[in-house]
Short mmCIF file of C-alpha atoms in Angstrom, two decimals:
data_model
loop_
_atom_site.label_atom_id
_atom_site.label_comp_id
_atom_site.label_asym_id
_atom_site.label_seq_id
_atom_site.Cartn_x
_atom_site.Cartn_y
_atom_site.Cartn_z
CA MET A 74 246.65 11.03 2.73
CA TYR A 75 246.51 14.45 4.36
CA LYS A 76 243.79 15.91 6.63
CA LEU A 77 242.13 19.05 5.27
CA ASP A 78 239.71 21.42 7.07
CA LEU A 79 236.91 21.78 4.50
CA PRO A 80 233.63 23.75 5.07
CA VAL A 81 230.54 21.64 5.91
CA ASP A 82 227.93 21.45 3.12
CA MET A 83 224.45 21.52 4.77
CA LYS A 84 222.65 20.08 1.71
CA GLU A 85 225.03 17.19 1.51
CA THR A 86 224.67 16.61 5.27
CA ALA A 87 220.84 16.59 4.95
CA ALA A 88 221.02 14.17 2.01
CA VAL A 89 223.30 11.84 3.99
CA GLN A 90 220.94 11.99 6.98
CA ARG A 91 217.95 11.22 4.73
CA ARG A 92 219.73 8.25 3.19
CA ARG A 93 220.58 6.96 6.66
CA GLU A 94 216.93 7.19 7.74
CA MET A 95 215.79 5.37 4.58
CA GLU A 96 218.38 2.69 5.28
CA GLU A 97 217.09 2.24 8.86
CA GLU A 98 213.53 1.92 7.59
CA ARG A 99 214.64 -0.64 5.02
CA LYS A 100 216.42 -2.61 7.77
CA LYS A 101 213.19 -2.70 9.79
CA ARG A 102 211.24 -3.95 6.78
CA ILE A 103 213.80 -6.61 5.83
CA PHE A 104 214.84 -7.86 9.30
CA ASP A 105 211.35 -7.88 10.85
CA ALA A 106 209.93 -11.39 10.59
CA ARG A 107 206.39 -10.21 11.21
CA THR A 108 206.21 -8.34 7.89
CA ARG A 109 207.18 -11.42 5.83
CA THR A 110 204.47 -13.83 4.69
CA ILE A 111 204.92 -17.34 3.33
CA GLY A 112 201.46 -17.87 1.81
CA VAL A 113 197.91 -18.75 2.73
CA ASP A 114 195.56 -21.63 2.01
CA VAL A 115 192.84 -20.07 -0.16
CA ASN A 116 190.53 -23.10 0.01
CA ALA A 117 190.75 -23.25 3.79
CA LEU A 118 190.07 -19.51 4.06
CA GLU A 119 187.03 -19.83 1.76
CA ALA A 120 185.74 -22.76 3.82
CA GLN A 121 186.21 -20.74 7.01
CA ALA A 122 184.40 -17.75 5.46
CA GLN A 123 181.46 -19.97 4.44
CA GLU A 124 181.33 -21.51 7.92
CA ARG A 125 181.37 -18.05 9.54
CA ALA A 126 178.60 -16.89 7.17
CA ARG A 127 176.52 -19.93 8.08
CA GLN A 128 177.11 -19.33 11.80
CA ARG A 129 176.15 -15.65 11.42
CA ALA A 130 172.93 -16.61 9.57
CA LEU A 131 172.05 -19.14 12.29
CA GLU A 132 172.77 -16.58 15.04
CA LYS A 133 170.70 -14.00 13.16
CA GLN A 134 167.73 -16.39 13.01
CA ARG A 135 168.12 -17.21 16.70
CA ASP A 136 168.37 -13.53 17.63
CA HIS A 137 165.28 -12.79 15.55
CA ALA A 138 163.33 -15.53 17.34
CA LEU A 139 164.50 -14.28 20.74
CA ALA A 140 163.63 -10.68 19.80
CA THR A 141 160.13 -11.78 18.73
CA ASP A 142 159.67 -13.59 22.05
CA MET A 143 160.91 -10.57 23.99
CA ILE A 144 158.47 -8.29 22.13
CA ARG A 145 155.61 -10.66 22.87
CA HIS A 146 156.62 -10.89 26.54
CA ASP A 147 156.85 -7.10 26.75
CA GLN A 148 153.37 -6.75 25.25
CA ILE A 149 151.99 -9.32 27.70
CA GLY A 150 153.73 -7.52 30.60
CA GLN A 151 152.33 -4.15 29.47
CA LEU A 152 148.82 -5.65 29.21
CA LEU A 153 149.06 -7.18 32.68
CA GLN A 154 150.45 -3.93 34.05
CA SER A 155 147.55 -2.00 32.55
CA ARG A 156 145.07 -4.45 34.03
CA GLU A 157 146.68 -4.19 37.45
CA LYS A 158 146.60 -0.38 37.24
CA ASP A 159 142.89 -0.42 36.32
CA ASP A 160 142.13 -2.80 39.19
CA ARG A 161 143.96 -0.54 41.63
CA LYS A 162 141.99 2.45 40.37
CA ARG A 163 138.67 0.63 40.75
CA LEU A 164 139.60 -0.60 44.23
CA ALA A 165 140.65 2.91 45.33
CA LYS A 166 137.44 4.38 43.86
CA SER A 167 135.21 1.84 45.61
CA LEU A 168 137.09 2.45 48.88
CA GLU A 169 136.56 6.22 48.60
CA GLU A 170 132.87 5.75 47.81
CA TYR A 171 132.46 3.47 50.83
CA ARG A 172 134.20 5.96 53.11
CA HIS A 173 132.09 8.82 51.77
CA ARG A 174 128.92 6.85 52.23
CA ASN A 175 129.47 4.99 55.54
CA GLN A 176 132.35 6.69 57.38
CA GLN A 177 131.25 10.32 57.89
CA LYS A 178 132.41 12.28 60.92
CA GLU A 179 128.85 12.67 62.16
CA ASP A 180 128.43 8.87 62.34
CA ARG A 181 131.30 8.36 64.75
CA ARG A 182 130.60 7.29 68.31
CA GLU A 183 132.75 10.04 69.82
CA TRP A 184 131.31 12.82 67.61
CA ASP A 185 129.52 14.44 70.53
CA ILE A 186 132.92 15.02 72.15
CA ASN A 187 134.62 16.40 69.05
CA ASN A 188 131.61 18.38 67.73
CA PRO A 189 132.61 22.11 67.60
CA GLU A 190 128.89 23.12 67.71
CA ALA A 191 128.14 21.11 70.85
CA VAL A 192 128.19 24.12 73.22
CA ARG A 193 126.08 26.34 70.99
CA LYS A 194 123.51 23.67 70.23
CA GLY A 195 123.57 22.04 73.69
CA GLN A 196 120.85 22.16 76.38
CA PRO A 197 121.02 23.97 79.76
CA ALA A 198 122.56 22.27 82.78
CA ARG A 199 119.14 21.19 84.08
CA VAL A 200 115.89 21.20 82.21
CA SER A 201 113.81 19.48 84.86
CA ASP A 202 114.18 17.26 87.87
CA ASP A 203 114.12 14.23 85.61
CA ASP A 204 117.03 15.45 83.50
CA PRO A 205 119.44 12.50 83.10
CA ARG A 206 122.37 14.87 82.53
CA LEU A 207 122.37 15.99 86.17
CA THR A 208 125.53 14.87 87.98
CA VAL A 209 126.74 15.08 91.58
CA SER A 210 129.35 17.66 90.79
CA GLY A 211 126.75 19.92 89.23
CA LEU A 212 124.95 20.28 92.56
CA GLN A 213 121.68 20.11 90.67
CA ARG A 214 120.41 16.95 92.26
CA PHE A 215 121.36 15.40 95.57
CA GLN A 216 121.43 11.88 96.96
CA GLY A 217 118.09 10.42 97.60
CA GLU A 218 116.35 12.37 94.88
CA ASP A 219 115.94 9.46 92.50
CA LEU A 220 112.78 10.78 90.98
CA SER A 221 113.30 9.55 87.45
CA SER A 222 114.56 6.05 88.09
CA PRO A 223 112.09 4.27 85.71
CA VAL A 224 112.75 6.72 82.92
CA ARG A 225 116.45 6.52 83.52
CA LYS A 226 116.43 2.73 83.37
CA LYS A 227 114.37 2.81 80.22
CA VAL A 228 116.73 5.30 78.68
CA GLN A 229 119.71 3.21 79.74
CA GLN A 230 118.16 0.12 78.20
CA GLU A 231 117.47 2.00 74.98
CA GLN A 232 120.97 3.32 75.02
CA MET A 233 122.34 -0.18 75.61
CA ARG A 234 120.28 -1.55 72.74
CA GLU A 235 121.49 1.28 70.50
CA TRP A 236 125.10 0.56 71.42
CA ILE A 237 124.65 -3.14 70.75
CA ARG A 238 122.95 -2.35 67.43
CA GLN A 239 125.78 0.01 66.50
CA GLN A 240 128.39 -2.58 67.48
CA ALA A 241 126.58 -5.22 65.44
CA THR A 242 126.37 -2.82 62.48
CA GLU A 243 130.04 -1.96 62.76
CA ARG A 244 130.96 -5.62 63.09
CA HIS A 245 128.83 -6.41 60.06
CA HIS A 246 130.53 -3.60 58.10
CA LYS A 247 133.94 -4.83 59.16
CA GLU A 248 133.08 -8.36 58.08
CA GLU A 249 131.82 -7.10 54.74
CA GLN A 250 134.98 -5.04 54.28
CA GLN A 251 137.11 -8.01 55.22
CA GLN A 252 135.16 -10.26 52.84
CA GLU A 253 135.52 -7.67 50.06
CA ALA A 254 139.25 -7.36 50.76
CA ASP A 255 139.58 -11.16 50.82
CA ARG A 256 137.66 -11.42 47.57
CA LEU A 257 139.84 -8.76 45.92
CA HIS A 258 142.99 -10.45 47.25
CA ALA A 259 141.77 -13.81 45.92
CA LEU A 260 141.02 -12.23 42.54
CA LYS A 261 144.47 -10.60 42.54
CA MET A 262 146.14 -13.91 43.40
CA MET A 263 144.14 -15.72 40.69
CA GLU A 264 145.08 -13.07 38.15
CA THR A 265 148.74 -13.27 39.21
CA ASP A 266 148.66 -17.06 38.89
CA GLU A 267 147.05 -16.78 35.47
CA ARG A 268 149.73 -14.32 34.38
CA ALA A 269 152.47 -16.59 35.68
CA MET A 270 150.88 -19.56 33.90
CA ASP A 271 150.57 -17.58 30.67
CA LEU A 272 154.20 -16.47 30.88
CA ALA A 273 155.31 -20.03 31.69
CA ILE A 274 153.28 -21.39 28.76
CA ALA A 275 154.71 -18.73 26.42
CA GLU A 276 158.25 -19.45 27.60
CA GLU A 277 157.67 -23.19 27.23
CA GLU A 278 156.34 -22.69 23.70
CA THR A 279 159.37 -20.56 22.86
CA GLN A 280 161.74 -23.17 24.25
CA ARG A 281 159.84 -25.87 22.39
CA ALA A 282 160.06 -23.89 19.14
CA LEU A 283 163.80 -23.35 19.63
CA LEU A 284 164.33 -27.03 20.44
CA MET A 285 162.27 -28.03 17.40
CA ALA A 286 164.27 -25.70 15.13
CA THR A 287 167.54 -27.05 16.54
CA LYS A 288 166.29 -30.61 16.16
CA LEU A 289 165.25 -30.03 12.54
CA TYR A 290 168.59 -28.41 11.78
CA ASN A 291 170.54 -31.28 13.39
CA LYS A 292 168.35 -33.79 11.56
CA ALA A 293 169.00 -32.06 8.24
CA GLN A 294 172.74 -32.01 8.98
CA ALA A 295 172.68 -35.73 9.92
CA GLU A 296 170.72 -36.63 6.78
CA GLU A 297 173.07 -34.62 4.61
CA MET A 298 176.10 -36.25 6.24
CA ALA A 299 174.56 -39.74 5.88
CA ALA A 300 173.75 -39.07 2.21
CA ARG A 301 177.29 -37.83 1.58
CA ARG A 302 178.80 -40.87 3.32
CA ASP A 303 176.48 -43.21 1.37
CA MET A 304 177.47 -41.51 -1.89
CA GLU A 305 181.17 -41.78 -1.00
CA ARG A 306 180.72 -45.46 -0.05
CA ARG A 307 178.95 -46.23 -3.35
CA GLN A 308 181.59 -44.30 -5.31
CA GLU A 309 184.37 -46.21 -3.55
CA ALA A 310 182.61 -49.55 -4.24
CA ASP A 311 182.23 -48.62 -7.94
CA ASP A 312 185.89 -47.59 -8.14
CA ASN A 313 187.02 -50.83 -6.50
CA PHE A 314 184.85 -52.90 -8.83
CA THR A 315 186.15 -51.02 -11.89
CA GLU A 316 189.76 -51.42 -10.73
CA THR A 317 189.28 -55.16 -10.12
CA THR A 318 187.65 -55.66 -13.54
CA ASN A 319 190.38 -53.75 -15.31
CA ALA A 320 193.04 -55.74 -13.47
CA LEU A 321 191.42 -59.09 -14.35
CA HIS A 322 190.93 -58.28 -18.03
CA GLY A 323 194.02 -56.13 -18.41
CA ASP A 324 197.17 -56.90 -20.30
CA MET A 325 199.27 -57.35 -17.15
CA LEU A 326 197.56 -60.51 -15.86
CA THR A 327 196.84 -61.89 -19.36
CA GLU A 328 200.56 -61.36 -20.25
CA ASN A 329 199.89 -60.07 -23.75
CA PRO A 330 203.28 -59.60 -25.43
CA ASP A 331 201.89 -57.10 -27.93
CA VAL A 332 201.53 -54.45 -25.23
CA ALA A 333 205.32 -54.25 -24.87
CA ARG A 334 205.81 -53.05 -28.46
CA SER A 335 207.00 -49.48 -28.62
CA ALA A 336 205.68 -46.89 -31.02
CA PHE A 337 209.26 -45.71 -31.75
CA GLY A 338 210.28 -48.88 -33.62
CA PRO A 339 210.19 -52.71 -33.59
CA HIS A 340 213.58 -52.90 -31.86
CA ARG A 341 212.30 -51.00 -28.81
CA VAL A 342 209.94 -52.13 -25.99
CA VAL A 343 208.03 -50.48 -23.15
CA PRO A 344 209.87 -51.52 -19.93
CA ASP A 345 206.89 -51.56 -17.61
CA ARG A 346 204.89 -53.83 -20.00
CA TRP A 347 207.62 -56.20 -21.24
CA LYS A 348 206.95 -59.91 -20.35
CA GLY A 349 210.24 -61.37 -21.54
CA MET A 350 211.92 -62.49 -24.81
CA SER A 351 210.85 -65.21 -27.22
CA PRO A 352 213.12 -68.24 -27.94
CA SER A 353 214.23 -66.77 -31.29
CA GLN A 354 215.15 -63.56 -29.55
CA VAL A 355 217.07 -65.50 -26.89
CA ALA A 356 219.00 -67.41 -29.60
CA GLU A 357 219.77 -64.16 -31.40
CA VAL A 358 221.06 -62.68 -28.15
CA ARG A 359 223.27 -65.76 -27.56
CA ARG A 360 224.75 -65.44 -31.09
CA ILE A 361 225.46 -61.77 -30.67
CA GLN A 362 227.06 -62.41 -27.27
CA ASN A 363 229.39 -65.06 -28.79
CA GLU A 364 230.36 -62.64 -31.55
CA GLN A 365 231.01 -59.98 -28.95
CA VAL A 366 233.23 -62.41 -26.97
CA MET A 367 235.31 -63.21 -30.07
CA GLU A 368 235.52 -59.54 -30.96
CA LYS A 369 236.62 -58.72 -27.42
CA GLN A 370 239.37 -61.39 -27.54
CA ARG A 371 240.65 -59.93 -30.80
CA LYS A 372 240.62 -56.45 -29.28
CA LEU A 373 242.49 -57.69 -26.20
CA GLU A 374 245.18 -59.29 -28.37
CA ALA A 375 245.56 -56.12 -30.38
CA GLU A 376 245.68 -54.08 -27.16
CA ARG A 377 248.43 -56.35 -25.77
CA ARG A 378 250.53 -55.90 -28.90
CA GLU A 379 249.89 -52.15 -28.82
CA ALA A 380 250.78 -52.02 -25.10
CA ALA A 381 254.11 -53.82 -25.76
CA GLU A 382 254.92 -51.31 -28.51
CA TRP A 383 254.02 -48.46 -26.20
CA ASP A 384 256.23 -49.91 -23.40
CA ARG A 385 259.19 -49.98 -25.81
CA ARG A 386 258.50 -46.43 -26.83
CA ARG A 387 258.13 -45.30 -23.19
CA LEU A 388 261.55 -46.77 -22.29
CA ALA A 389 263.18 -44.90 -25.18
CA GLU A 390 261.38 -41.73 -24.27
CA ALA A 391 262.36 -42.17 -20.62
CA ARG A 392 266.02 -42.31 -21.52
CA CYS A 393 265.65 -39.19 -23.65
CA ALA A 394 263.67 -37.47 -20.86
CA THR A 395 266.40 -38.26 -18.32
CA LEU A 396 268.99 -36.61 -20.53
CA LEU A 397 266.75 -33.59 -21.04
CA GLU A 398 266.03 -33.31 -17.30
CA ARG A 399 269.72 -33.24 -16.49
CA ARG A 400 270.26 -30.52 -19.05
CA GLU A 401 267.28 -28.55 -17.71
CA GLU A 402 268.51 -28.94 -14.12
CA ARG A 403 271.80 -27.34 -15.00
CA ALA A 404 269.99 -24.49 -16.77
CA ARG A 405 267.58 -24.13 -13.81
CA GLN A 406 270.49 -23.81 -11.36
CA GLU A 407 271.98 -21.05 -13.46
CA LEU A 408 268.59 -19.27 -13.61
CA ASN A 409 268.15 -19.63 -9.84
CA GLN A 410 271.46 -17.95 -9.24
CA ILE A 411 270.48 -15.10 -11.53
CA GLN A 412 267.04 -14.91 -9.86
CA VAL A 413 268.58 -14.75 -6.37
CA LEU A 414 270.69 -11.83 -7.41
CA ASN A 415 267.68 -10.09 -8.96
CA ASN A 416 265.55 -10.74 -5.84
CA GLN A 417 268.20 -9.28 -3.59
CA GLN A 418 268.34 -6.17 -5.75
CA LEU A 419 264.51 -5.88 -5.81
CA ALA A 420 264.33 -6.40 -2.03
CA GLN A 421 266.73 -3.57 -1.51
CA GLU A 422 264.71 -1.33 -3.82
CA GLN A 423 261.38 -2.28 -2.13
CA LYS A 424 262.87 -1.64 1.28
CA LEU A 425 263.96 1.86 0.24
CA LYS A 426 260.54 2.48 -1.37
CA LYS A 427 258.68 1.29 1.76
CA GLU A 428 260.76 3.50 4.00
CA LYS A 429 259.94 6.45 1.73
CA LEU A 430 256.19 5.64 1.76
CA ASP A 431 256.03 5.15 5.55
CA LYS A 432 257.94 8.33 6.29
CA GLU A 433 256.64 10.67 3.58
CA VAL A 434 253.34 9.34 2.04
CA TYR A 435 251.40 7.12 4.51
CA THR A 436 251.22 9.54 7.42
CA ASN A 437 247.47 8.81 8.24
CA PRO A 438 246.99 4.98 8.56
CA PRO A 439 243.41 3.63 9.06
CA ASN A 440 242.36 2.69 12.60
CA GLU A 441 239.73 0.26 13.99
CA ASN A 442 236.79 2.66 13.35
CA PHE A 443 237.56 2.59 9.62
CA PHE A 444 236.97 -1.20 9.44
CA LEU A 445 233.87 -1.15 11.69
CA GLN A 446 231.88 0.80 9.08
CA PHE A 447 231.69 -2.21 6.71
CA ASN A 448 228.82 -4.82 6.74
CA THR A 449 226.49 -2.50 8.66
CA SER A 450 223.75 -1.98 6.02
CA THR A 451 221.38 -4.11 3.89
CA ARG A 452 223.07 -3.18 0.63
#
């Protein structure tokens, strides 16, 4: 086989490449164990699908109940939030009204100090000798000139009474404010407690409803299971009773010989129902066995005579075969000699032919790569 430099055909190369890719894909499909399936249990899958549907329905009911409770809780929370907002508005409004009514700047004790109109509306430094506003630093009245002592004392007493009255009024206002704040705080705490109690009661009712639903469902499941077990137990008892009755009144224990008769003829019986032979049948079997023994003895005698005749014939044939074998051995030796000569001639011719093939024809023997290309595909 000679090597030739032939041009490369691009279409043929593309077709070869495409076939190689298809072969690789087919290998992946055939040799990948994940893509092979053995079979599935349809009944088990249907049972699992029904169980999943029942679980989804139960979860849907539970989610619906929880969503209803959440909506109710949100509504309650919004209502309580609205009430709290209204209470805060009312409290702030009452506080502003109280400040506007009882806490004006003019009613403060230090208003005469902070009054911007005090200088314009004030009196002169000294109106008379009895002016109580005269001080030592004003040099309007000197020591020893206590001319208005009774009036001053009276004014001081009136001033003291006014201060005490103001303090009592302020204390009374503070106590009222504190009482109002305490009352509002108590109302707020009562309302908060009521809200907490309402939420606790609602949550308890929800939990009770969920527990009751779960209890009813478990009870229904238990009753269904008990009914199914009772039905299975009664069915098993009925089957056992029927089997026992059939066994007691059946043909096996009563040993009815008629059941062994076959529908294919009177000489045939059913093996699994046969109870044994009758005395007449036993006697008939004995007679047939004796006849068979006599017949067998006659056959044995005839076989012995036939065997003796065959032994005589074999001896004669053996002598003839010995003579023929000797003759054939001489002919075989002559043929072997001729065959040896022919084989030597053929060997010489094959040797010359092989030398011609090795030197002139087989100039490109296959190497190891040629044999590695086999058994590499799925075909």
